[in-house]
Amino acid sequence: MVRARLASAANAPKFKLGPLIAAVCTLTAPLSEELRHAVEIDDASRTAALLAGRSDVSSLLWLSDDEGSLLHLAALDGSGDLVRSLLREQNFVEPGKIPAIIDAADGQGLTALHVALLAGNDDARMALLNSGASLEAEAYGRTLLHRAAIGGDADTIQLLLDAGASPSPRAPDGGTALAAAAAEGHLDVCALLLHAGAEIDAPNADGHTPLHAAASAGAAAAVGLLLDAGADAAARSSWERQTPLQLAAIGGHADAVRALLAAPGCAAAAVDA
């Protein structure tokens, strides 16, 4: 069940640490296998002993572009002590600086913290957060919360919000998770994000707000939800100066048009230069 949730929550391309780490891992294969076994049986003491005094800890922790790192394995069902043994400050070249591997993504675009959250492993989650793992880690410009919003995964959204994730992460084009959910018509996700304080009229790079996104997609129910929550029906895009009503009309979305026409001032704004 947990693995199915991990797979469904992640739809972004993987982030690679590069061929150099792969080459180093080949040279240290016997130790890597022993270290992996220690992690799989949740032996924090043995893990710490194997890593003690090593200068290539990040390389040893990395498994593959598909599996990610040993942190991913530890996050699935390992203890907080195991996570801490993998991230001991003295094992890294720059003490006091969070190692990059803590936020590296596996082949599904998930970081170790994402895995701990989705698996319900609170001990590992707290250990990762206390070690500096980021809830806002991105895969190709989108956080896990943003991707969950696109997929309509309300459970993952709630987990991330409860853990302190921002309700308004931005995609490369400036679009928010709320806009993505609204365009897909995911009303439960929209409601969760709004309740958490998501910016209801946050524009993307083209000046399109979440209401523009819903109207353009013909997501009439999402249009109604956003209007009820106070979205600006008269908002205009940056270049063509279009309102949500105009986008809905251009797309031939009659239900969205009707919902917008009922909003105060919307019809006047559509024709007002």
PDB file of C-alpha atoms in Angstrom:
ATOM      1  CA  MET A   1       0.000   0.000   0.000  1.00  0.00           C
ATOM      2  CA  VAL A   2       2.817   2.383   0.969  1.00  0.00           C
ATOM      3  CA  ARG A   3       4.750   1.610  -2.183  1.00  0.00           C
ATOM      4  CA  ALA A   4       1.648   2.189  -4.285  1.00  0.00           C
ATOM      5  CA  ARG A   5       1.202   5.616  -2.669  1.00  0.00           C
ATOM      6  CA  LEU A   6       4.870   6.410  -3.255  1.00  0.00           C
ATOM      7  CA  ALA A   7       4.462   5.579  -6.941  1.00  0.00           C
ATOM      8  CA  SER A   8       1.231   7.512  -7.420  1.00  0.00           C
ATOM      9  CA  ALA A   9       2.537  10.622  -5.663  1.00  0.00           C
ATOM     10  CA  ALA A  10       5.549  10.983  -7.910  1.00  0.00           C
ATOM     11  CA  ASN A  11       5.346  11.800 -11.617  1.00  0.00           C
ATOM     12  CA  ALA A  12       8.383  14.023 -12.194  1.00  0.00           C
ATOM     13  CA  PRO A  13      11.625  13.074 -13.982  1.00  0.00           C
ATOM     14  CA  LYS A  14      14.492  11.941 -11.819  1.00  0.00           C
ATOM     15  CA  PHE A  15      17.369  14.101 -10.606  1.00  0.00           C
ATOM     16  CA  LYS A  16      20.783  12.562 -11.266  1.00  0.00           C
ATOM     17  CA  LEU A  17      23.860  13.027  -9.126  1.00  0.00           C
ATOM     18  CA  GLY A  18      26.046  12.224 -12.106  1.00  0.00           C
ATOM     19  CA  PRO A  19      28.491   9.645 -13.494  1.00  0.00           C
ATOM     20  CA  LEU A  20      31.296  10.490 -11.053  1.00  0.00           C
ATOM     21  CA  ILE A  21      29.368   9.151  -8.064  1.00  0.00           C
ATOM     22  CA  ALA A  22      28.442   6.051 -10.070  1.00  0.00           C
ATOM     23  CA  ALA A  23      32.131   5.417 -10.784  1.00  0.00           C
ATOM     24  CA  VAL A  24      33.108   5.831  -7.139  1.00  0.00           C
ATOM     25  CA  CYS A  25      30.282   3.514  -6.070  1.00  0.00           C
ATOM     26  CA  THR A  26      31.655   0.830  -8.416  1.00  0.00           C
ATOM     27  CA  LEU A  27      35.035   1.031  -6.729  1.00  0.00           C
ATOM     28  CA  THR A  28      33.523   0.708  -3.256  1.00  0.00           C
ATOM     29  CA  ALA A  29      30.992  -2.015  -4.077  1.00  0.00           C
ATOM     30  CA  PRO A  30      31.827  -4.445  -1.214  1.00  0.00           C
ATOM     31  CA  LEU A  31      31.538  -1.722   1.414  1.00  0.00           C
ATOM     32  CA  SER A  32      28.400  -0.389  -0.244  1.00  0.00           C
ATOM     33  CA  GLU A  33      26.767  -3.805  -0.015  1.00  0.00           C
ATOM     34  CA  GLU A  34      27.661  -4.145   3.656  1.00  0.00           C
ATOM     35  CA  LEU A  35      26.374  -0.646   4.341  1.00  0.00           C
ATOM     36  CA  ARG A  36      23.128  -1.354   2.522  1.00  0.00           C
ATOM     37  CA  HIS A  37      22.602  -4.476   4.605  1.00  0.00           C
ATOM     38  CA  ALA A  38      23.133  -2.503   7.799  1.00  0.00           C
ATOM     39  CA  VAL A  39      20.515   0.022   6.673  1.00  0.00           C
ATOM     40  CA  GLU A  40      18.037  -2.663   5.635  1.00  0.00           C
ATOM     41  CA  ILE A  41      18.152  -4.264   9.099  1.00  0.00           C
ATOM     42  CA  ASP A  42      17.992  -0.837  10.800  1.00  0.00           C
ATOM     43  CA  ASP A  43      21.387  -1.222  12.473  1.00  0.00           C
ATOM     44  CA  ALA A  44      22.301   2.376  13.264  1.00  0.00           C
ATOM     45  CA  SER A  45      25.454   1.471  15.205  1.00  0.00           C
ATOM     46  CA  ARG A  46      26.888  -0.653  12.405  1.00  0.00           C
ATOM     47  CA  THR A  47      25.978   2.006   9.857  1.00  0.00           C
ATOM     48  CA  ALA A  48      27.797   4.677  11.852  1.00  0.00           C
ATOM     49  CA  ALA A  49      30.855   2.427  12.240  1.00  0.00           C
ATOM     50  CA  LEU A  50      31.050   1.713   8.508  1.00  0.00           C
ATOM     51  CA  LEU A  51      30.903   5.423   7.670  1.00  0.00           C
ATOM     52  CA  ALA A  52      33.265   6.632  10.398  1.00  0.00           C
ATOM     53  CA  GLY A  53      36.330   8.382   9.010  1.00  0.00           C
ATOM     54  CA  ARG A  54      35.267   8.032   5.395  1.00  0.00           C
ATOM     55  CA  SER A  55      35.742  10.951   2.987  1.00  0.00           C
ATOM     56  CA  ASP A  56      33.356   9.568   0.368  1.00  0.00           C
ATOM     57  CA  VAL A  57      30.157   9.332   2.389  1.00  0.00           C
ATOM     58  CA  SER A  58      27.887  10.941  -0.222  1.00  0.00           C
ATOM     59  CA  SER A  59      29.127   8.444  -2.816  1.00  0.00           C
ATOM     60  CA  LEU A  60      28.574   5.542  -0.437  1.00  0.00           C
ATOM     61  CA  LEU A  61      25.045   6.676   0.359  1.00  0.00           C
ATOM     62  CA  TRP A  62      24.006   6.913  -3.287  1.00  0.00           C
ATOM     63  CA  LEU A  63      22.502   3.712  -4.728  1.00  0.00           C
ATOM     64  CA  SER A  64      21.279   4.544  -8.229  1.00  0.00           C
ATOM     65  CA  ASP A  65      19.233   7.075 -10.163  1.00  0.00           C
ATOM     66  CA  ASP A  66      16.219   4.791  -9.756  1.00  0.00           C
ATOM     67  CA  GLU A  67      16.523   3.871  -6.068  1.00  0.00           C
ATOM     68  CA  GLY A  68      18.000   7.135  -4.876  1.00  0.00           C
ATOM     69  CA  SER A  69      20.107   6.931  -1.733  1.00  0.00           C
ATOM     70  CA  LEU A  70      20.313   4.845   1.425  1.00  0.00           C
ATOM     71  CA  LEU A  71      18.384   7.692   3.017  1.00  0.00           C
ATOM     72  CA  HIS A  72      15.408   6.643   0.893  1.00  0.00           C
ATOM     73  CA  LEU A  73      15.642   3.103   2.274  1.00  0.00           C
ATOM     74  CA  ALA A  74      15.992   4.382   5.824  1.00  0.00           C
ATOM     75  CA  ALA A  75      13.059   6.743   5.384  1.00  0.00           C
ATOM     76  CA  LEU A  76      10.733   3.936   4.308  1.00  0.00           C
ATOM     77  CA  ASP A  77      10.726   2.012   7.585  1.00  0.00           C
ATOM     78  CA  GLY A  78      13.977   2.761   9.380  1.00  0.00           C
ATOM     79  CA  SER A  79      14.448   4.551  12.700  1.00  0.00           C
ATOM     80  CA  GLY A  80      15.407   8.129  13.358  1.00  0.00           C
ATOM     81  CA  ASP A  81      18.676   6.860  14.802  1.00  0.00           C
ATOM     82  CA  LEU A  82      19.438   5.160  11.493  1.00  0.00           C
ATOM     83  CA  VAL A  83      18.791   8.385   9.568  1.00  0.00           C
ATOM     84  CA  ARG A  84      21.010  10.317  11.958  1.00  0.00           C
ATOM     85  CA  SER A  85      23.801   7.746  11.583  1.00  0.00           C
ATOM     86  CA  LEU A  86      23.742   8.352   7.819  1.00  0.00           C
ATOM     87  CA  LEU A  87      23.871  12.117   8.221  1.00  0.00           C
ATOM     88  CA  ARG A  88      26.401  12.568  11.021  1.00  0.00           C
ATOM     89  CA  GLU A  89      27.985  15.980  10.560  1.00  0.00           C
ATOM     90  CA  GLN A  90      31.554  14.739  10.958  1.00  0.00           C
ATOM     91  CA  ASN A  91      31.136  12.430   7.958  1.00  0.00           C
ATOM     92  CA  PHE A  92      30.906  15.268   5.465  1.00  0.00           C
ATOM     93  CA  VAL A  93      33.557  17.527   3.970  1.00  0.00           C
ATOM     94  CA  GLU A  94      31.972  20.765   5.140  1.00  0.00           C
ATOM     95  CA  PRO A  95      30.800  20.416   8.759  1.00  0.00           C
ATOM     96  CA  GLY A  96      27.775  22.553   9.518  1.00  0.00           C
ATOM     97  CA  LYS A  97      26.625  22.561   5.876  1.00  0.00           C
ATOM     98  CA  ILE A  98      23.660  20.380   4.920  1.00  0.00           C
ATOM     99  CA  PRO A  99      24.868  17.698   2.455  1.00  0.00           C
ATOM    100  CA  ALA A 100      23.230  17.922  -0.979  1.00  0.00           C
ATOM    101  CA  ILE A 101      22.293  14.250  -0.879  1.00  0.00           C
ATOM    102  CA  ILE A 102      19.679  14.901   1.815  1.00  0.00           C
ATOM    103  CA  ASP A 103      17.372  16.457  -0.811  1.00  0.00           C
ATOM    104  CA  ALA A 104      18.382  14.312  -3.795  1.00  0.00           C
ATOM    105  CA  ALA A 105      15.441  12.693  -5.568  1.00  0.00           C
ATOM    106  CA  ASP A 106      15.010   9.083  -6.619  1.00  0.00           C
ATOM    107  CA  GLY A 107      13.684   7.893  -9.959  1.00  0.00           C
ATOM    108  CA  GLN A 108      10.152   8.922  -9.003  1.00  0.00           C
ATOM    109  CA  GLY A 109      11.175  12.459  -8.111  1.00  0.00           C
ATOM    110  CA  LEU A 110      10.879  11.811  -4.374  1.00  0.00           C
ATOM    111  CA  THR A 111      13.357  12.873  -1.703  1.00  0.00           C
ATOM    112  CA  ALA A 112      13.936  10.843   1.453  1.00  0.00           C
ATOM    113  CA  LEU A 113      11.687  13.255   3.348  1.00  0.00           C
ATOM    114  CA  HIS A 114       8.884  12.686   0.848  1.00  0.00           C
ATOM    115  CA  VAL A 115       9.269   8.913   1.345  1.00  0.00           C
ATOM    116  CA  ALA A 116       9.130   9.249   5.134  1.00  0.00           C
ATOM    117  CA  LEU A 117       6.002  11.386   4.907  1.00  0.00           C
ATOM    118  CA  LEU A 118       4.195   9.089   2.500  1.00  0.00           C
ATOM    119  CA  ALA A 119       5.189   5.990   4.459  1.00  0.00           C
ATOM    120  CA  GLY A 120       4.002   7.497   7.739  1.00  0.00           C
ATOM    121  CA  ASN A 121       7.458   7.080   9.264  1.00  0.00           C
ATOM    122  CA  ASP A 122       7.322   9.937  11.791  1.00  0.00           C
ATOM    123  CA  ASP A 123      10.625   9.025  13.462  1.00  0.00           C
ATOM    124  CA  ALA A 124      12.557   9.246  10.204  1.00  0.00           C
ATOM    125  CA  ARG A 125      10.585  12.328   9.144  1.00  0.00           C
ATOM    126  CA  MET A 126      11.585  14.250  12.259  1.00  0.00           C
ATOM    127  CA  ALA A 127      15.200  13.125  11.959  1.00  0.00           C
ATOM    128  CA  LEU A 128      15.332  14.347   8.366  1.00  0.00           C
ATOM    129  CA  LEU A 129      13.668  17.654   9.156  1.00  0.00           C
ATOM    130  CA  ASN A 130      15.981  18.239  12.120  1.00  0.00           C
ATOM    131  CA  SER A 131      18.938  17.479   9.848  1.00  0.00           C
ATOM    132  CA  GLY A 132      17.860  20.146   7.366  1.00  0.00           C
ATOM    133  CA  ALA A 133      15.806  18.278   4.759  1.00  0.00           C
ATOM    134  CA  SER A 134      13.568  20.577   2.737  1.00  0.00           C
ATOM    135  CA  LEU A 135       9.838  20.146   2.198  1.00  0.00           C
ATOM    136  CA  GLU A 136      10.218  22.471  -0.790  1.00  0.00           C
ATOM    137  CA  ALA A 137      12.744  20.318  -2.669  1.00  0.00           C
ATOM    138  CA  GLU A 138      11.907  20.349  -6.369  1.00  0.00           C
ATOM    139  CA  ALA A 139      12.080  17.980  -9.295  1.00  0.00           C
ATOM    140  CA  TYR A 140      12.235  19.972 -12.543  1.00  0.00           C
ATOM    141  CA  GLY A 141      10.807  23.063 -10.930  1.00  0.00           C
ATOM    142  CA  ARG A 142       7.891  21.477  -9.068  1.00  0.00           C
ATOM    143  CA  THR A 143       7.626  20.487  -5.436  1.00  0.00           C
ATOM    144  CA  LEU A 144       5.878  17.306  -4.345  1.00  0.00           C
ATOM    145  CA  LEU A 145       2.930  19.405  -3.171  1.00  0.00           C
ATOM    146  CA  HIS A 146       2.603  20.950  -6.628  1.00  0.00           C
ATOM    147  CA  ARG A 147       2.712  17.554  -8.300  1.00  0.00           C
ATOM    148  CA  ALA A 148       0.198  16.148  -5.828  1.00  0.00           C
ATOM    149  CA  ALA A 149      -2.099  19.075  -6.644  1.00  0.00           C
ATOM    150  CA  ILE A 150      -1.945  18.261 -10.352  1.00  0.00           C
ATOM    151  CA  GLY A 151      -2.786  14.639  -9.583  1.00  0.00           C
ATOM    152  CA  GLY A 152      -5.578  15.453  -7.152  1.00  0.00           C
ATOM    153  CA  ASP A 153      -3.862  13.602  -4.300  1.00  0.00           C
ATOM    154  CA  ALA A 154      -5.568  15.234  -1.318  1.00  0.00           C
ATOM    155  CA  ASP A 155      -4.029  12.821   1.209  1.00  0.00           C
ATOM    156  CA  THR A 156      -0.487  13.740   0.186  1.00  0.00           C
ATOM    157  CA  ILE A 157      -1.420  17.424   0.137  1.00  0.00           C
ATOM    158  CA  GLN A 158      -2.673  17.149   3.715  1.00  0.00           C
ATOM    159  CA  LEU A 159       0.472  15.310   4.847  1.00  0.00           C
ATOM    160  CA  LEU A 160       2.705  17.972   3.348  1.00  0.00           C
ATOM    161  CA  LEU A 161       0.678  20.869   4.736  1.00  0.00           C
ATOM    162  CA  ASP A 162       0.634  19.286   8.202  1.00  0.00           C
ATOM    163  CA  ALA A 163       4.421  18.973   8.012  1.00  0.00           C
ATOM    164  CA  GLY A 164       4.781  22.671   7.205  1.00  0.00           C
ATOM    165  CA  ALA A 165       5.008  22.797   3.411  1.00  0.00           C
ATOM    166  CA  SER A 166       4.118  26.063   1.704  1.00  0.00           C
ATOM    167  CA  PRO A 167       0.590  26.016   0.246  1.00  0.00           C
ATOM    168  CA  SER A 168       1.717  28.235  -2.643  1.00  0.00           C
ATOM    169  CA  PRO A 169       4.755  26.663  -4.344  1.00  0.00           C
ATOM    170  CA  ARG A 170       5.494  28.079  -7.785  1.00  0.00           C
ATOM    171  CA  ALA A 171       6.187  26.208 -11.016  1.00  0.00           C
ATOM    172  CA  PRO A 172       8.796  27.521 -13.494  1.00  0.00           C
ATOM    173  CA  ASP A 173       6.074  29.589 -15.191  1.00  0.00           C
ATOM    174  CA  GLY A 174       5.009  31.101 -11.867  1.00  0.00           C
ATOM    175  CA  GLY A 175       1.861  29.007 -11.629  1.00  0.00           C
ATOM    176  CA  THR A 176       0.758  27.880  -8.181  1.00  0.00           C
ATOM    177  CA  ALA A 177      -0.436  24.529  -6.874  1.00  0.00           C
ATOM    178  CA  LEU A 178      -3.887  26.092  -6.467  1.00  0.00           C
ATOM    179  CA  ALA A 179      -3.986  27.043 -10.142  1.00  0.00           C
ATOM    180  CA  ALA A 180      -2.929  23.529 -11.131  1.00  0.00           C
ATOM    181  CA  ALA A 181      -5.598  21.922  -8.955  1.00  0.00           C
ATOM    182  CA  ALA A 182      -8.263  24.363 -10.156  1.00  0.00           C
ATOM    183  CA  ALA A 183      -7.511  23.679 -13.815  1.00  0.00           C
ATOM    184  CA  GLU A 184      -7.915  19.957 -13.180  1.00  0.00           C
ATOM    185  CA  GLY A 185     -11.136  20.486 -11.223  1.00  0.00           C
ATOM    186  CA  HIS A 186      -9.792  18.959  -8.001  1.00  0.00           C
ATOM    187  CA  LEU A 187     -12.154  20.686  -5.588  1.00  0.00           C
ATOM    188  CA  ASP A 188     -10.977  18.904  -2.433  1.00  0.00           C
ATOM    189  CA  VAL A 189      -7.380  19.904  -3.134  1.00  0.00           C
ATOM    190  CA  CYS A 190      -8.418  23.493  -3.877  1.00  0.00           C
ATOM    191  CA  ALA A 191     -10.280  23.638  -0.580  1.00  0.00           C
ATOM    192  CA  LEU A 192      -7.310  22.257   1.362  1.00  0.00           C
ATOM    193  CA  LEU A 193      -4.912  24.758  -0.189  1.00  0.00           C
ATOM    194  CA  LEU A 194      -7.225  27.707   0.378  1.00  0.00           C
ATOM    195  CA  HIS A 195      -7.780  26.691   3.985  1.00  0.00           C
ATOM    196  CA  ALA A 196      -3.999  26.543   4.423  1.00  0.00           C
ATOM    197  CA  GLY A 197      -3.616  30.101   3.135  1.00  0.00           C
ATOM    198  CA  ALA A 198      -2.795  29.645  -0.541  1.00  0.00           C
ATOM    199  CA  GLU A 199      -2.787  32.948  -2.455  1.00  0.00           C
ATOM    200  CA  ILE A 200      -6.122  32.948  -4.248  1.00  0.00           C
ATOM    201  CA  ASP A 201      -5.223  35.535  -6.910  1.00  0.00           C
ATOM    202  CA  ALA A 202      -1.522  34.762  -7.339  1.00  0.00           C
ATOM    203  CA  PRO A 203      -0.668  35.342 -11.028  1.00  0.00           C
ATOM    204  CA  ASN A 204       1.721  33.314 -13.117  1.00  0.00           C
ATOM    205  CA  ALA A 205       4.215  34.843 -15.538  1.00  0.00           C
ATOM    206  CA  ASP A 206       1.383  35.680 -17.964  1.00  0.00           C
ATOM    207  CA  GLY A 207      -0.753  37.257 -15.270  1.00  0.00           C
ATOM    208  CA  HIS A 208      -3.179  34.334 -15.163  1.00  0.00           C
ATOM    209  CA  THR A 209      -4.647  33.682 -11.717  1.00  0.00           C
ATOM    210  CA  PRO A 210      -6.069  30.357 -10.491  1.00  0.00           C
ATOM    211  CA  LEU A 211      -9.479  31.626 -11.620  1.00  0.00           C
ATOM    212  CA  HIS A 212      -8.093  32.184 -15.121  1.00  0.00           C
ATOM    213  CA  ALA A 213      -6.763  28.609 -15.054  1.00  0.00           C
ATOM    214  CA  ALA A 214     -10.101  27.133 -14.006  1.00  0.00           C
ATOM    215  CA  ALA A 215     -12.057  29.240 -16.508  1.00  0.00           C
ATOM    216  CA  SER A 216      -9.737  28.425 -19.396  1.00  0.00           C
ATOM    217  CA  ALA A 217     -10.001  24.692 -18.608  1.00  0.00           C
ATOM    218  CA  GLY A 218     -13.766  24.839 -18.281  1.00  0.00           C
ATOM    219  CA  ALA A 219     -13.646  23.619 -14.692  1.00  0.00           C
ATOM    220  CA  ALA A 220     -16.957  25.242 -13.748  1.00  0.00           C
ATOM    221  CA  ALA A 221     -17.142  23.778 -10.243  1.00  0.00           C
ATOM    222  CA  ALA A 222     -13.647  25.062  -9.472  1.00  0.00           C
ATOM    223  CA  VAL A 223     -14.645  28.469 -10.873  1.00  0.00           C
ATOM    224  CA  GLY A 224     -17.552  28.546  -8.444  1.00  0.00           C
ATOM    225  CA  LEU A 225     -15.418  27.459  -5.513  1.00  0.00           C
ATOM    226  CA  LEU A 226     -12.823  30.156  -6.212  1.00  0.00           C
ATOM    227  CA  LEU A 227     -15.471  32.839  -6.638  1.00  0.00           C
ATOM    228  CA  ASP A 228     -17.100  31.825  -3.362  1.00  0.00           C
ATOM    229  CA  ALA A 229     -13.680  32.095  -1.700  1.00  0.00           C
ATOM    230  CA  GLY A 230     -13.235  35.662  -2.966  1.00  0.00           C
ATOM    231  CA  ALA A 231     -11.272  35.298  -6.211  1.00  0.00           C
ATOM    232  CA  ASP A 232     -11.114  38.429  -8.352  1.00  0.00           C
ATOM    233  CA  ALA A 233     -13.405  37.842 -11.348  1.00  0.00           C
ATOM    234  CA  ALA A 234     -12.168  41.064 -12.972  1.00  0.00           C
ATOM    235  CA  ALA A 235      -8.465  40.118 -12.910  1.00  0.00           C
ATOM    236  CA  ARG A 236      -6.731  40.589 -16.260  1.00  0.00           C
ATOM    237  CA  SER A 237      -3.809  38.762 -17.817  1.00  0.00           C
ATOM    238  CA  SER A 238      -0.581  40.686 -18.358  1.00  0.00           C
ATOM    239  CA  TRP A 239      -0.373  40.877 -22.146  1.00  0.00           C
ATOM    240  CA  GLU A 240      -3.774  40.355 -23.742  1.00  0.00           C
ATOM    241  CA  ARG A 241      -5.582  41.841 -20.739  1.00  0.00           C
ATOM    242  CA  GLN A 242      -8.108  39.016 -20.721  1.00  0.00           C
ATOM    243  CA  THR A 243     -10.440  38.224 -17.836  1.00  0.00           C
ATOM    244  CA  PRO A 244     -11.441  34.725 -16.713  1.00  0.00           C
ATOM    245  CA  LEU A 245     -14.832  35.256 -18.380  1.00  0.00           C
ATOM    246  CA  GLN A 246     -13.218  35.989 -21.718  1.00  0.00           C
ATOM    247  CA  LEU A 247     -11.066  32.845 -21.491  1.00  0.00           C
ATOM    248  CA  ALA A 248     -14.088  30.717 -20.627  1.00  0.00           C
ATOM    249  CA  ALA A 249     -16.016  32.187 -23.567  1.00  0.00           C
ATOM    250  CA  ILE A 250     -13.137  31.664 -25.993  1.00  0.00           C
ATOM    251  CA  GLY A 251     -12.967  28.045 -24.907  1.00  0.00           C
ATOM    252  CA  GLY A 252     -16.688  27.546 -25.318  1.00  0.00           C
ATOM    253  CA  HIS A 253     -17.152  26.560 -21.666  1.00  0.00           C
ATOM    254  CA  ALA A 254     -20.786  27.496 -21.110  1.00  0.00           C
ATOM    255  CA  ASP A 255     -21.041  26.363 -17.481  1.00  0.00           C
ATOM    256  CA  ALA A 256     -17.937  28.329 -16.519  1.00  0.00           C
ATOM    257  CA  VAL A 257     -19.282  31.371 -18.379  1.00  0.00           C
ATOM    258  CA  ARG A 258     -22.554  31.189 -16.462  1.00  0.00           C
ATOM    259  CA  ALA A 259     -20.742  30.888 -13.144  1.00  0.00           C
ATOM    260  CA  LEU A 260     -18.601  33.923 -13.945  1.00  0.00           C
ATOM    261  CA  LEU A 261     -21.475  36.042 -15.217  1.00  0.00           C
ATOM    262  CA  ALA A 262     -23.117  35.625 -11.833  1.00  0.00           C
ATOM    263  CA  ALA A 263     -20.104  37.209 -10.126  1.00  0.00           C
ATOM    264  CA  PRO A 264     -20.523  40.926  -9.251  1.00  0.00           C
ATOM    265  CA  GLY A 265     -18.857  43.198 -11.800  1.00  0.00           C
ATOM    266  CA  CYS A 266     -17.594  40.357 -13.963  1.00  0.00           C
ATOM    267  CA  ALA A 267     -19.564  41.122 -17.114  1.00  0.00           C
ATOM    268  CA  ALA A 268     -18.674  44.823 -16.980  1.00  0.00           C
ATOM    269  CA  ALA A 269     -14.999  44.006 -16.521  1.00  0.00           C
ATOM    270  CA  ALA A 270     -15.017  41.788 -19.596  1.00  0.00           C
ATOM    271  CA  VAL A 271     -15.899  44.680 -21.898  1.00  0.00           C
ATOM    272  CA  ASP A 272     -14.239  47.485 -20.007  1.00  0.00           C
ATOM    273  CA  ALA A 273     -11.111  48.631 -21.779  1.00  0.00           C
TER     274      ALA A 273
END
